[in-house]
PDB file of N, CA and C in Angstrom:
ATOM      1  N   UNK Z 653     107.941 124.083  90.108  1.00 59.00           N
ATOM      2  CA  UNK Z 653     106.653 123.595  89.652  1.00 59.00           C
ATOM      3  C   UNK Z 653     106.754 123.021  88.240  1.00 59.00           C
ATOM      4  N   UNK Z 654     107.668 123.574  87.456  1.00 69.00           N
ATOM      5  CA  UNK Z 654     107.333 123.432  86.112  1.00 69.00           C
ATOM      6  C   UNK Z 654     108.221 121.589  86.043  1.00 69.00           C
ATOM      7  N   UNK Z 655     109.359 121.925  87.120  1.00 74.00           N
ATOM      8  CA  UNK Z 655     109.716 120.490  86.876  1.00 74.00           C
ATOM      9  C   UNK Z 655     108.978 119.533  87.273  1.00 74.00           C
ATOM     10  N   UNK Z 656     107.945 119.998  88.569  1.00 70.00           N
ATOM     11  CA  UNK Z 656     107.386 118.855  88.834  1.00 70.00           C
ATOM     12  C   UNK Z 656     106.111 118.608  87.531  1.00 70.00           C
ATOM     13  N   UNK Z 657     105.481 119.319  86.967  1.00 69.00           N
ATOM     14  CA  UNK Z 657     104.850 119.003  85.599  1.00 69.00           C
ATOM     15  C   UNK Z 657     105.712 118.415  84.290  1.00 69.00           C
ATOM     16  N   UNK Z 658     107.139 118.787  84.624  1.00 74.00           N
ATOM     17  CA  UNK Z 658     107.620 117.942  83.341  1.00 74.00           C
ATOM     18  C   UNK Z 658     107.814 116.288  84.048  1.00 74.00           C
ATOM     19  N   UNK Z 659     108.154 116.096  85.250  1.00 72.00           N
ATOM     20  CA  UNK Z 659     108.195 114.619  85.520  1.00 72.00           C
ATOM     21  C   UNK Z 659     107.152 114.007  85.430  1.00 72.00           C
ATOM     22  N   UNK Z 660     105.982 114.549  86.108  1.00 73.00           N
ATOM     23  CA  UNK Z 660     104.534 113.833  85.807  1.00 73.00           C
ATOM     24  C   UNK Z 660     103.831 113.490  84.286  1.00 73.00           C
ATOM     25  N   UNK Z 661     104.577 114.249  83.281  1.00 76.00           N
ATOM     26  CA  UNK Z 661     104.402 114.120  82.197  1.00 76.00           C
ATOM     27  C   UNK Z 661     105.139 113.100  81.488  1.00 76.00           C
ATOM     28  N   UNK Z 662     106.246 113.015  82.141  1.00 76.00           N
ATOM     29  CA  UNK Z 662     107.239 112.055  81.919  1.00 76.00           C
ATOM     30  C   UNK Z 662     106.990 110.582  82.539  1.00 76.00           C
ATOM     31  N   UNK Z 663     106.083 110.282  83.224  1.00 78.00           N
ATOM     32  CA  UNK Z 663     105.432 108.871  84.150  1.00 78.00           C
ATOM     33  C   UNK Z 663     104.590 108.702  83.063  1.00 78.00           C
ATOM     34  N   UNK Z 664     103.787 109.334  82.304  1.00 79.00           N
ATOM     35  CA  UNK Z 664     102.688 108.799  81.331  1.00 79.00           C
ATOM     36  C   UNK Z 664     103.412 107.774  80.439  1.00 79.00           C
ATOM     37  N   UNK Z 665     103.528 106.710  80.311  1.00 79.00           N
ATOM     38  CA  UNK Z 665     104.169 105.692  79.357  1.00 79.00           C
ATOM     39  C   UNK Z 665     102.977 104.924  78.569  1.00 79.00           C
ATOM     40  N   UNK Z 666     102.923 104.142  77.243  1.00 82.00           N
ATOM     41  CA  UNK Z 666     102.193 103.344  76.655  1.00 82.00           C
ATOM     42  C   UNK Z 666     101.473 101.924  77.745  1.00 82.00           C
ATOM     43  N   UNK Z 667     102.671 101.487  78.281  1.00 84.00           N
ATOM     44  CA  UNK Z 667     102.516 100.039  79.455  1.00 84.00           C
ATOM     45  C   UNK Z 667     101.702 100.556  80.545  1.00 84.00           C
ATOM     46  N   UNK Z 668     101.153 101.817  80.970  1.00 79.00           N
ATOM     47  CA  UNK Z 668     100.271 102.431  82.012  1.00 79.00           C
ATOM     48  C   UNK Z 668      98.644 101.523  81.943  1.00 79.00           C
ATOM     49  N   UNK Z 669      98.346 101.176  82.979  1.00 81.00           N
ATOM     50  CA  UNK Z 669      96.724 100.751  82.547  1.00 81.00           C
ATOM     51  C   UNK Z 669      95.829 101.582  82.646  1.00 81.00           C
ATOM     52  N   UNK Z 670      94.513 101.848  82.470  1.00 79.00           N
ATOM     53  CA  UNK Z 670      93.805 102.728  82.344  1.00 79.00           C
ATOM     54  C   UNK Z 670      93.480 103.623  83.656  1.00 79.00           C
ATOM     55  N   UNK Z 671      93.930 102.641  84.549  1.00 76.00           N
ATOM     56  CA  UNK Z 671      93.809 103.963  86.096  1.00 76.00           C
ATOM     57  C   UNK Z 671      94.961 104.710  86.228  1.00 76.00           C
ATOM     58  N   UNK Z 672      95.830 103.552  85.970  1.00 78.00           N
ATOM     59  CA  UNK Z 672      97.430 104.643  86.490  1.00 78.00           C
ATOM     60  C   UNK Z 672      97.293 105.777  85.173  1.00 78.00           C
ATOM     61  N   UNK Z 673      97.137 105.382  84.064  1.00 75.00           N
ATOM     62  CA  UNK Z 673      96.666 106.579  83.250  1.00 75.00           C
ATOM     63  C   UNK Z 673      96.188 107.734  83.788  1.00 75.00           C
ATOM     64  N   UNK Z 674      95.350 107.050  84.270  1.00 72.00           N
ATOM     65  CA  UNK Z 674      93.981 108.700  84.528  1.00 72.00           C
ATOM     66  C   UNK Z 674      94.550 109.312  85.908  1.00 72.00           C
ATOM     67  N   UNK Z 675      95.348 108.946  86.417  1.00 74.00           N
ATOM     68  CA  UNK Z 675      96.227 109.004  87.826  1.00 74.00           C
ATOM     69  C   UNK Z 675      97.222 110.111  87.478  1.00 74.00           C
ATOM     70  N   UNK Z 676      97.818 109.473  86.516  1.00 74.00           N
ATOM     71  CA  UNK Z 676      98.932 110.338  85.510  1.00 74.00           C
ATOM     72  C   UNK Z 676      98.490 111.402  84.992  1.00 74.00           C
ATOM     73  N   UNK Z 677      97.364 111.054  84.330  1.00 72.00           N
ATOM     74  CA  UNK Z 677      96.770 112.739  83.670  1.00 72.00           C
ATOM     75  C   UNK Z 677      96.465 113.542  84.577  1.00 72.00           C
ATOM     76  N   UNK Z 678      95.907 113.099  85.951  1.00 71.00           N
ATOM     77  CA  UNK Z 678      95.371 114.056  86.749  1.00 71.00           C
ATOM     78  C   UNK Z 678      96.175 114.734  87.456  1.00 71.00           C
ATOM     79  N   UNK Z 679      97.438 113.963  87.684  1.00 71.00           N
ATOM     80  CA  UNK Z 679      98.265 114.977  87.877  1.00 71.00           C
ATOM     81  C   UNK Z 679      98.933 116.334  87.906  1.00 71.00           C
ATOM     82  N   UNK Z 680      99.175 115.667  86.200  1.00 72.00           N
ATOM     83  CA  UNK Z 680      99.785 116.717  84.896  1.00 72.00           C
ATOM     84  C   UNK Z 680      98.426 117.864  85.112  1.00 72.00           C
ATOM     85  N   UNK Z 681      97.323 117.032  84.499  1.00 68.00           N
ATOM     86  CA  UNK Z 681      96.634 118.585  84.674  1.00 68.00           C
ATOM     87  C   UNK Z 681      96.335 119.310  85.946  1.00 68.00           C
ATOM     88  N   UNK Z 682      96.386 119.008  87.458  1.00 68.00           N
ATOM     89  CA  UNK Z 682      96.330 119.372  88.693  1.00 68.00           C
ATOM     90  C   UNK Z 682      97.675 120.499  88.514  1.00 68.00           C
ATOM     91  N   UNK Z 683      98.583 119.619  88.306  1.00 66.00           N
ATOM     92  CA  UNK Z 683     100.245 120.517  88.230  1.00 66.00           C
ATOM     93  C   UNK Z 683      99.584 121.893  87.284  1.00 66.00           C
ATOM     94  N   UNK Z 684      99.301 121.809  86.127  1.00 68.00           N
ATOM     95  CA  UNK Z 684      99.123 122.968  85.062  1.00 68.00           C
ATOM     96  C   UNK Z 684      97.941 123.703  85.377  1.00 68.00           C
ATOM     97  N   UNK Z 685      96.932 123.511  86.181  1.00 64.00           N
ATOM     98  CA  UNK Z 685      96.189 123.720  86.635  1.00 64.00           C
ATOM     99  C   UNK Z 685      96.560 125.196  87.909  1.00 64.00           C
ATOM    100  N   UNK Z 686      97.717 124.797  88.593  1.00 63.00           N
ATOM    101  CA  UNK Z 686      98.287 125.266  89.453  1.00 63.00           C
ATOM    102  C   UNK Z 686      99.064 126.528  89.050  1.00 63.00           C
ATOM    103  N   UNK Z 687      99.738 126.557  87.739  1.00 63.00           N
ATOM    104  CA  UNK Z 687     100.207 127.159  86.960  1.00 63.00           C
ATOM    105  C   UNK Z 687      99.543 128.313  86.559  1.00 63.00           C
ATOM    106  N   UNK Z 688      98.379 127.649  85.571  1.00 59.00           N
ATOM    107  CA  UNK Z 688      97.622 128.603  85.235  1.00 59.00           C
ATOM    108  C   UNK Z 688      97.077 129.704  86.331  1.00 59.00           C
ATOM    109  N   UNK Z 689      96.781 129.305  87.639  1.00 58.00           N
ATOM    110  CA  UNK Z 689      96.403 130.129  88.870  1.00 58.00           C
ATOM    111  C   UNK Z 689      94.832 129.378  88.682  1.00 58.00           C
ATOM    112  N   UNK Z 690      94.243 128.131  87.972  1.00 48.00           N
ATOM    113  CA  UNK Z 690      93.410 127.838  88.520  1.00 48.00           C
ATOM    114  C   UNK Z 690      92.640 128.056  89.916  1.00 48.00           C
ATOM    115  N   UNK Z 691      91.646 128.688  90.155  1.00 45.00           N
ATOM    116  CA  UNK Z 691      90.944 128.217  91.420  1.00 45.00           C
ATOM    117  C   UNK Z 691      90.847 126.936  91.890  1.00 45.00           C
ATOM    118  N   UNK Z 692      90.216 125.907  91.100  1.00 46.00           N
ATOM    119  CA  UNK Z 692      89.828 125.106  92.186  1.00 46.00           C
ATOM    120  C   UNK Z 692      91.632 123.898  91.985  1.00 46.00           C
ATOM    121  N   UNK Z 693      92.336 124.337  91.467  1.00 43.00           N
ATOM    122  CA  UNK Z 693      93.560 123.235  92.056  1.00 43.00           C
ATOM    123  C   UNK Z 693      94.469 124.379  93.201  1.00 43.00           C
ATOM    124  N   UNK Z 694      94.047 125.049  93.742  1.00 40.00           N
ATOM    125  CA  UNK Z 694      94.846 126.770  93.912  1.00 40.00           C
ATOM    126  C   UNK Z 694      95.338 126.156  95.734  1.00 40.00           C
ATOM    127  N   UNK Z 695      95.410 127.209  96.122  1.00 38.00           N
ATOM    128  CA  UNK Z 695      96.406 126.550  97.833  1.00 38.00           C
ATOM    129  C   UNK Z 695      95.258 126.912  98.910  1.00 38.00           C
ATOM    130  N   UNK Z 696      93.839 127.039  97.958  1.00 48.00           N
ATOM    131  CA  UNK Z 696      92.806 127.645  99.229  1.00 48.00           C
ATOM    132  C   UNK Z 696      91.919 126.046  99.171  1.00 48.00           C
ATOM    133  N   UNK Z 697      92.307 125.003  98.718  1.00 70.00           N
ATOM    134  CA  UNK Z 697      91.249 123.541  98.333  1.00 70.00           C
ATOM    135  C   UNK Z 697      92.364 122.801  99.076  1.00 70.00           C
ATOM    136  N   UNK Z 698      91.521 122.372 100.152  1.00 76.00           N
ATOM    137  CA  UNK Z 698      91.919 121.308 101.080  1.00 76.00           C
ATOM    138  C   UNK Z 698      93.122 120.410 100.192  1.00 76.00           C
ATOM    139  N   UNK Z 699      92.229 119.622  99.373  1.00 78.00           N
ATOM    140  CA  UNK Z 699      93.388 118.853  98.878  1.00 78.00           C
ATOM    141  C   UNK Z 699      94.619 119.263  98.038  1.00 78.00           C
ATOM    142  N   UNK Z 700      94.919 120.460  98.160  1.00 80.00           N
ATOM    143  CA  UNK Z 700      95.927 121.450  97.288  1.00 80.00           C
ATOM    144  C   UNK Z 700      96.883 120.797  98.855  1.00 80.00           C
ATOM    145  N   UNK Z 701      96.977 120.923  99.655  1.00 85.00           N
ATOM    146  CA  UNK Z 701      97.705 120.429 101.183  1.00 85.00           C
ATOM    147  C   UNK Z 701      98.522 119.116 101.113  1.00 85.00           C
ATOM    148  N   UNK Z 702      97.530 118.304 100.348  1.00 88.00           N
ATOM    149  CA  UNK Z 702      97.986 116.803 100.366  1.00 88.00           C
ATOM    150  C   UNK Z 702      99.586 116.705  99.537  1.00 88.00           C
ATOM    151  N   UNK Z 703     100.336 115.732 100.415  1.00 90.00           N
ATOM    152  CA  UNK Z 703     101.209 114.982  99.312  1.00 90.00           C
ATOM    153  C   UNK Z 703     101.101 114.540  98.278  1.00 90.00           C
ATOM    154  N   UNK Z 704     102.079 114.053  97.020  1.00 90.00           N
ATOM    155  CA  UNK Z 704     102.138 113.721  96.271  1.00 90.00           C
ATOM    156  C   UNK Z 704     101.468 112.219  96.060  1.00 90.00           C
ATOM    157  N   UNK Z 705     101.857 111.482  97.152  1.00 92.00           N
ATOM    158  CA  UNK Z 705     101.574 110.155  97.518  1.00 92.00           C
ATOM    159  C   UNK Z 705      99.954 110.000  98.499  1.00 92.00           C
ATOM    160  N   UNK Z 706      99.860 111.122  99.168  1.00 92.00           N
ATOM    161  CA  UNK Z 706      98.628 110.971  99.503  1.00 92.00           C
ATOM    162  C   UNK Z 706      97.699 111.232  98.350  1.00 92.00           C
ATOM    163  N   UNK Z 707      97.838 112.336  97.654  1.00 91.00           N
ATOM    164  CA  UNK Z 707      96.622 112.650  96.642  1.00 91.00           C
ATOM    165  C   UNK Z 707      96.776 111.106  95.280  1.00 91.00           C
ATOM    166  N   UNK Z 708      97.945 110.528  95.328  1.00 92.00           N
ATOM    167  CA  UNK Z 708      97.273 109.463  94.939  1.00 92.00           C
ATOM    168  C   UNK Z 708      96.681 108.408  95.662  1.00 92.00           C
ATOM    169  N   UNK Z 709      96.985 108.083  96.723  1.00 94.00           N
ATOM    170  CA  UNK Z 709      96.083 107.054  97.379  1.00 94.00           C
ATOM    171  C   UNK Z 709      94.263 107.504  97.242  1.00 94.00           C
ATOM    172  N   UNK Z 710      94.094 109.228  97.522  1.00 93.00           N
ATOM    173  CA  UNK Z 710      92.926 109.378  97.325  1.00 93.00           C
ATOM    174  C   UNK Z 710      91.733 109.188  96.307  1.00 93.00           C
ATOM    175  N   UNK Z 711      93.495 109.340  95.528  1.00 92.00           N
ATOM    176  CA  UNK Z 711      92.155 109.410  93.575  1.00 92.00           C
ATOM    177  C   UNK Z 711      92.061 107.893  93.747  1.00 92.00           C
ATOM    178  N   UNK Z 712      92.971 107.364  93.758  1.00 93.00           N
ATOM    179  CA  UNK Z 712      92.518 105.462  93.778  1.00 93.00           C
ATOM    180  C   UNK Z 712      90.882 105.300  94.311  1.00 93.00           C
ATOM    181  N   UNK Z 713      91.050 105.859  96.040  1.00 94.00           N
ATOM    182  CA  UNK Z 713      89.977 105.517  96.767  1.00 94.00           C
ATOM    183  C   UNK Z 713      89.073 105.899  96.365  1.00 94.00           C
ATOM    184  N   UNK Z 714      89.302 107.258  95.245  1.00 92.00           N
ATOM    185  CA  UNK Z 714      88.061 107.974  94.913  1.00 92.00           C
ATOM    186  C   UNK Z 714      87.546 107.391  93.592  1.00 92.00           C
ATOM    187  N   UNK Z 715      88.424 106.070  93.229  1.00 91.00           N
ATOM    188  CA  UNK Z 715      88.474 105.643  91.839  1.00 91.00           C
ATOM    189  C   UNK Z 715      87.552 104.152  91.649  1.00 91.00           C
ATOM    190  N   UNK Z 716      87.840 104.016  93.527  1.00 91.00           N
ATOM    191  CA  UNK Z 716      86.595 102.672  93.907  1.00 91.00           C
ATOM    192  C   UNK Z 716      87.775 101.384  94.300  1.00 91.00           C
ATOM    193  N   UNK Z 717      89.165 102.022  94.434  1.00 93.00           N
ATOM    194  CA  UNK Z 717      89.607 100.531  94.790  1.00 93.00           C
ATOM    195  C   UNK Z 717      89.938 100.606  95.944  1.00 93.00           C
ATOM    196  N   UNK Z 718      90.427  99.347  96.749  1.00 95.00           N
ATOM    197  CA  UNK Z 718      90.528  98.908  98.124  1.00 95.00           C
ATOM    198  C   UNK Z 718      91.777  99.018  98.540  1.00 95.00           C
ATOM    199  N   UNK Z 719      92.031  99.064  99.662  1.00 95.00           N
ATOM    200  CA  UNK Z 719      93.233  99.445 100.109  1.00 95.00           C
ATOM    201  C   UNK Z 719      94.565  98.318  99.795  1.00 95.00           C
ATOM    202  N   UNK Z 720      94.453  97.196  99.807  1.00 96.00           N
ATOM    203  CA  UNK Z 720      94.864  96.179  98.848  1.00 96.00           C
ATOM    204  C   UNK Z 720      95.163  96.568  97.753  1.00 96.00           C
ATOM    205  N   UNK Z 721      94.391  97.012  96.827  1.00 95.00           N
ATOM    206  CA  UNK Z 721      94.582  96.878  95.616  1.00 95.00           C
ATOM    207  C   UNK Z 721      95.778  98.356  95.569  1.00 95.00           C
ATOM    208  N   UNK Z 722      95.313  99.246  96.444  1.00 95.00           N
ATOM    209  CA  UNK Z 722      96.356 100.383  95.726  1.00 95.00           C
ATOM    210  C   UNK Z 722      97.808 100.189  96.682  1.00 95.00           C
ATOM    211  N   UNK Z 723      97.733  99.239  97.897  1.00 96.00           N
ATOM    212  CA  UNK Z 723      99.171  98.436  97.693  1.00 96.00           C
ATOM    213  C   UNK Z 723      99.853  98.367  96.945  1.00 96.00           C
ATOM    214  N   UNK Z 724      99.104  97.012  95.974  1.00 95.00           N
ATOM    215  CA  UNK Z 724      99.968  96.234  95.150  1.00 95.00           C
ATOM    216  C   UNK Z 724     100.184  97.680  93.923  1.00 95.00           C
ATOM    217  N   UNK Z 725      99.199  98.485  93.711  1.00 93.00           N
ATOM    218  CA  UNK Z 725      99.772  98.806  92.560  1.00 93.00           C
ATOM    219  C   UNK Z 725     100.960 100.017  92.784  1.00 93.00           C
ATOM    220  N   UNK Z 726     100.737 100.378  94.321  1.00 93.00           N
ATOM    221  CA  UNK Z 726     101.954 101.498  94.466  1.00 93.00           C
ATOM    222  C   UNK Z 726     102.937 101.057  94.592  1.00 93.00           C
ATOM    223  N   UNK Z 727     103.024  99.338  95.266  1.00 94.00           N
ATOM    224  CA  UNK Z 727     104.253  98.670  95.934  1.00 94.00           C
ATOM    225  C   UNK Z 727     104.800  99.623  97.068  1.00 94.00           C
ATOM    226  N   UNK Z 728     103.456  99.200  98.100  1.00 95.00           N
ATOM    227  CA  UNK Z 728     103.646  99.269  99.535  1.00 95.00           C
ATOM    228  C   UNK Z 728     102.892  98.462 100.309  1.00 95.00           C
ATOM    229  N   UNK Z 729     103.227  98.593 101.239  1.00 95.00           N
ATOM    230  CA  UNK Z 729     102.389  98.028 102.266  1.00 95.00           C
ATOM    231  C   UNK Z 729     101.212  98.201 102.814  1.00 95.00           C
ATOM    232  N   UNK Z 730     100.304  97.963 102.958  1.00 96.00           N
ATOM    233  CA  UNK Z 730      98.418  97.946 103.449  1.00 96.00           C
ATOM    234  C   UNK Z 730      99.063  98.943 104.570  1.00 96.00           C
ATOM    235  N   UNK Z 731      99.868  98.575 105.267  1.00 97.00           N
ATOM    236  CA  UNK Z 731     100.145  99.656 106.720  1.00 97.00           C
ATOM    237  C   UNK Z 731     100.214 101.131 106.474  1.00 97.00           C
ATOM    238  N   UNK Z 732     100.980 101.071 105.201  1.00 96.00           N
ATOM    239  CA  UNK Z 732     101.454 102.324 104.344  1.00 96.00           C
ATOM    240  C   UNK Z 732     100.419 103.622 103.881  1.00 96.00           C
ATOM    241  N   UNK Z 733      99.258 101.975 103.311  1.00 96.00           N
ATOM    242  CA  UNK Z 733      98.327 103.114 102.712  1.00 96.00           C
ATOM    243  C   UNK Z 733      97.660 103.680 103.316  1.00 96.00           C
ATOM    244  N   UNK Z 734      97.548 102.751 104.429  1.00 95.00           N
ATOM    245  CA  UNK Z 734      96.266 102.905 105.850  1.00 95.00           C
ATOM    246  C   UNK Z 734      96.637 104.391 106.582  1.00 95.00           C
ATOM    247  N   UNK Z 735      98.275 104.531 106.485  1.00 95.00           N
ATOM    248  CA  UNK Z 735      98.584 105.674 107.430  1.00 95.00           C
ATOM    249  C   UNK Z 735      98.423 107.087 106.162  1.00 95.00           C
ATOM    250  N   UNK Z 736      98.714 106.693 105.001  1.00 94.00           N
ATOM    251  CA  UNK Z 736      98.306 107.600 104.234  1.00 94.00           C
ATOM    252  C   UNK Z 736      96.987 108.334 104.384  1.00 94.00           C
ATOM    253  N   UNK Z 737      95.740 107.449 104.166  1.00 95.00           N
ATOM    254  CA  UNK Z 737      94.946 107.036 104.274  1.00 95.00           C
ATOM    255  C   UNK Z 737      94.374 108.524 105.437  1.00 95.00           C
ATOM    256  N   UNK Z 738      94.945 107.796 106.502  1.00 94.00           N
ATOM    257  CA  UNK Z 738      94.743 108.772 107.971  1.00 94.00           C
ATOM    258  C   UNK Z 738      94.926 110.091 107.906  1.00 94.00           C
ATOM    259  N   UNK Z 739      96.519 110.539 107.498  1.00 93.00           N
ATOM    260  CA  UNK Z 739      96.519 111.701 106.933  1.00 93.00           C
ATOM    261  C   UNK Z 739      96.022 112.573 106.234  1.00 93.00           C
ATOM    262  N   UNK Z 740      95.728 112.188 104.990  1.00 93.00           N
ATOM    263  CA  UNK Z 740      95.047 112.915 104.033  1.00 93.00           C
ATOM    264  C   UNK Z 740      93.620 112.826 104.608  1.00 93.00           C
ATOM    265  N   UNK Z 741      92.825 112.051 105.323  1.00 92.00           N
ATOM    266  CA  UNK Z 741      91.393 112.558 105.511  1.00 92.00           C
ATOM    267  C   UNK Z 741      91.244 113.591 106.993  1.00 92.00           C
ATOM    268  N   UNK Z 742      92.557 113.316 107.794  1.00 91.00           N
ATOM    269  CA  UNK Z 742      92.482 114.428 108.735  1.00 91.00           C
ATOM    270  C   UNK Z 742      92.557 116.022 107.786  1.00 91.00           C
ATOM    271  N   UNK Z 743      93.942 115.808 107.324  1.00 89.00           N
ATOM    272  CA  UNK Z 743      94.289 117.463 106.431  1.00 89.00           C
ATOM    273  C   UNK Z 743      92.865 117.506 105.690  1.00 89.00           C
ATOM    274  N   UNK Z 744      91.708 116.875 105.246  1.00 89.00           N
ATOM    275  CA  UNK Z 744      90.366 117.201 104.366  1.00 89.00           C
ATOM    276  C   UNK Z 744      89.182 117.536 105.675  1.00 89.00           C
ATOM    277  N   UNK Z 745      89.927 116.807 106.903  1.00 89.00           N
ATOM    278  CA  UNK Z 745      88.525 117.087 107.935  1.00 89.00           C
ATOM    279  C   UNK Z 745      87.340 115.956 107.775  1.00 89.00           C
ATOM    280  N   UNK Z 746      87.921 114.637 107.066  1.00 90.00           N
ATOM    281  CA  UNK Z 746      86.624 113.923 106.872  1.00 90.00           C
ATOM    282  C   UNK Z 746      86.943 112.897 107.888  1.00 90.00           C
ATOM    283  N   UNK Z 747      86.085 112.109 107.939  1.00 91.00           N
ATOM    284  CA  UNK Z 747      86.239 111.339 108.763  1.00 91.00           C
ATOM    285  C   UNK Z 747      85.959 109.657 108.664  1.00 91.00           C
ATOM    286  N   UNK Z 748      85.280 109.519 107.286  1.00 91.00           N
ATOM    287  CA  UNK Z 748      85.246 108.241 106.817  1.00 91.00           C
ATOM    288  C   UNK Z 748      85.310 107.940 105.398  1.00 91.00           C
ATOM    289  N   UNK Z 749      85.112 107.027 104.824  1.00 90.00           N
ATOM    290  CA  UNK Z 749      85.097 106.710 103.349  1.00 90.00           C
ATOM    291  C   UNK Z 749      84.323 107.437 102.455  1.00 90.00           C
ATOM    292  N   UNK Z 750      82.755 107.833 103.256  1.00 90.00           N
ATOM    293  CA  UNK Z 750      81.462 108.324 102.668  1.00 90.00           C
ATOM    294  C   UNK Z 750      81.877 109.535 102.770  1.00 90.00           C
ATOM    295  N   UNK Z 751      82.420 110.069 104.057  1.00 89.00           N
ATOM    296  CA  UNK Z 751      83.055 112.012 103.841  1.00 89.00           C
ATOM    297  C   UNK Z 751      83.858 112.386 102.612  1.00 89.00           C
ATOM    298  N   UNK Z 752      84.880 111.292 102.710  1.00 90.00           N
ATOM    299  CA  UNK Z 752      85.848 111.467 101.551  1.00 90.00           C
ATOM    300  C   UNK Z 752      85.827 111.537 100.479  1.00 90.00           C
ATOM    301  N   UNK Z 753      83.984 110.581  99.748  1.00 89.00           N
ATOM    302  CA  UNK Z 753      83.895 110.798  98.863  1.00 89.00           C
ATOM    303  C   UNK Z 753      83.225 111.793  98.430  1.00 89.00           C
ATOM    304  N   UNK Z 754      81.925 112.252  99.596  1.00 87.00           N
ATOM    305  CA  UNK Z 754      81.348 113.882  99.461  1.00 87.00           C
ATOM    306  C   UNK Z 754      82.233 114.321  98.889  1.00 87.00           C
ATOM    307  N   UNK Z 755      83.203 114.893  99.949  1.00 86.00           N
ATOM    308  CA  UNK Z 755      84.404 115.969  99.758  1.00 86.00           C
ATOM    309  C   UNK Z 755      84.961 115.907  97.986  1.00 86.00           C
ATOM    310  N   UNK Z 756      85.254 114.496  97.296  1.00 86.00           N
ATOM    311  CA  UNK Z 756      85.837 114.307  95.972  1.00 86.00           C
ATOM    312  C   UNK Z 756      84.627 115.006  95.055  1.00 86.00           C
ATOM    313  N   UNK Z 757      83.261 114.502  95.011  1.00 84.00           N
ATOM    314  CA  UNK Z 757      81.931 114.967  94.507  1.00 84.00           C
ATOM    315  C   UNK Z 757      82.046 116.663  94.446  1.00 84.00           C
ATOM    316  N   UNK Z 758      81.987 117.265  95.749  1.00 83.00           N
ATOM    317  CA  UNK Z 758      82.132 118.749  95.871  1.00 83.00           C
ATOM    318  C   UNK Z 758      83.098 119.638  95.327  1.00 83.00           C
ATOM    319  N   UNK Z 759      84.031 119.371  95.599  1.00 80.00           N
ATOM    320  CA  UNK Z 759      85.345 119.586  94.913  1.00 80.00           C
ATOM    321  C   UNK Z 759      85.455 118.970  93.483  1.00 80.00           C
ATOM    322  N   UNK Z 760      84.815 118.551  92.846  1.00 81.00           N
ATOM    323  CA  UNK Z 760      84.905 117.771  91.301  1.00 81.00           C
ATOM    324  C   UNK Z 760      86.001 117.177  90.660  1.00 81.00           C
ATOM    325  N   UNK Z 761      86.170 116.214  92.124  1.00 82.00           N
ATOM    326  CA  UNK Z 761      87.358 115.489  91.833  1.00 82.00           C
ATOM    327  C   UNK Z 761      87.252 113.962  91.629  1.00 82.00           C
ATOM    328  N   UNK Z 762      85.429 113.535  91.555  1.00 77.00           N
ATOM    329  CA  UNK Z 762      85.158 112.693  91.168  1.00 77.00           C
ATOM    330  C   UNK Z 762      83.524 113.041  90.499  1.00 77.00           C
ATOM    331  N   UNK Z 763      83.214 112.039  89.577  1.00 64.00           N
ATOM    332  CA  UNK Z 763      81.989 112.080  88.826  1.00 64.00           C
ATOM    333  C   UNK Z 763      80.717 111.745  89.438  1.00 64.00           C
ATOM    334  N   UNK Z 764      79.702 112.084  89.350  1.00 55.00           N
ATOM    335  CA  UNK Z 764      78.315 111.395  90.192  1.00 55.00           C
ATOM    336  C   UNK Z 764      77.588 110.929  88.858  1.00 55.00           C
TER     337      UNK Z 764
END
């Protein structure tokens, strides 16, 4: 664990734009979060399940961009994200864009 918080700490660079930033921080603090024995980042919150690569496709989606856009910025393919995409909202139990974002709202993994 601790290495995976020192690499995520280690992705934060100056050249980051303000999402991959906040992508980066959320990480780091999700990782330390985990550490600490936080509750809500803990192994009983749905999205504690997700991949590394899924829980970022989510914060993107949960960040307002399109599946396009977090393509280009992951450098993959629309097919890629789409199957991501699939995964991570089965492992949450949602079932569309509007569930997914409940679920981010409830969990306070996005702002209202």
């Amino acid at each position: 664990m601790w290495t995976q918080l020192r690499n995520a700490i280690d992705t934060i660079t100056p050249e980051l734009t303000p999402e991959e930033l906040d992508l980066a921080k959320g990480r780091a603090l999700a990782l330390v979060g985990v550490l600490e024995g936080d509750t809500s980042t803990s192994a009983d919150t749905a999205h504690a399940r997700l991949s590394p690569r899924e829980r970022e496709v989510m914060d993107m989606m949960l960040a307002g961009k399109r599946l396009k856009e977090i393509a280009a910025i992951l450098d993959i393919s629309v097919k890629t994200v789409t199957t991501h995409r699939a995964r991570l909202m089965r492992k949450l139990g949602v079932t569309d864009n509007i569930g997914l974002y409940r679920y981010g709202v409830r969990n306070g993994l996005v702002g209202v």
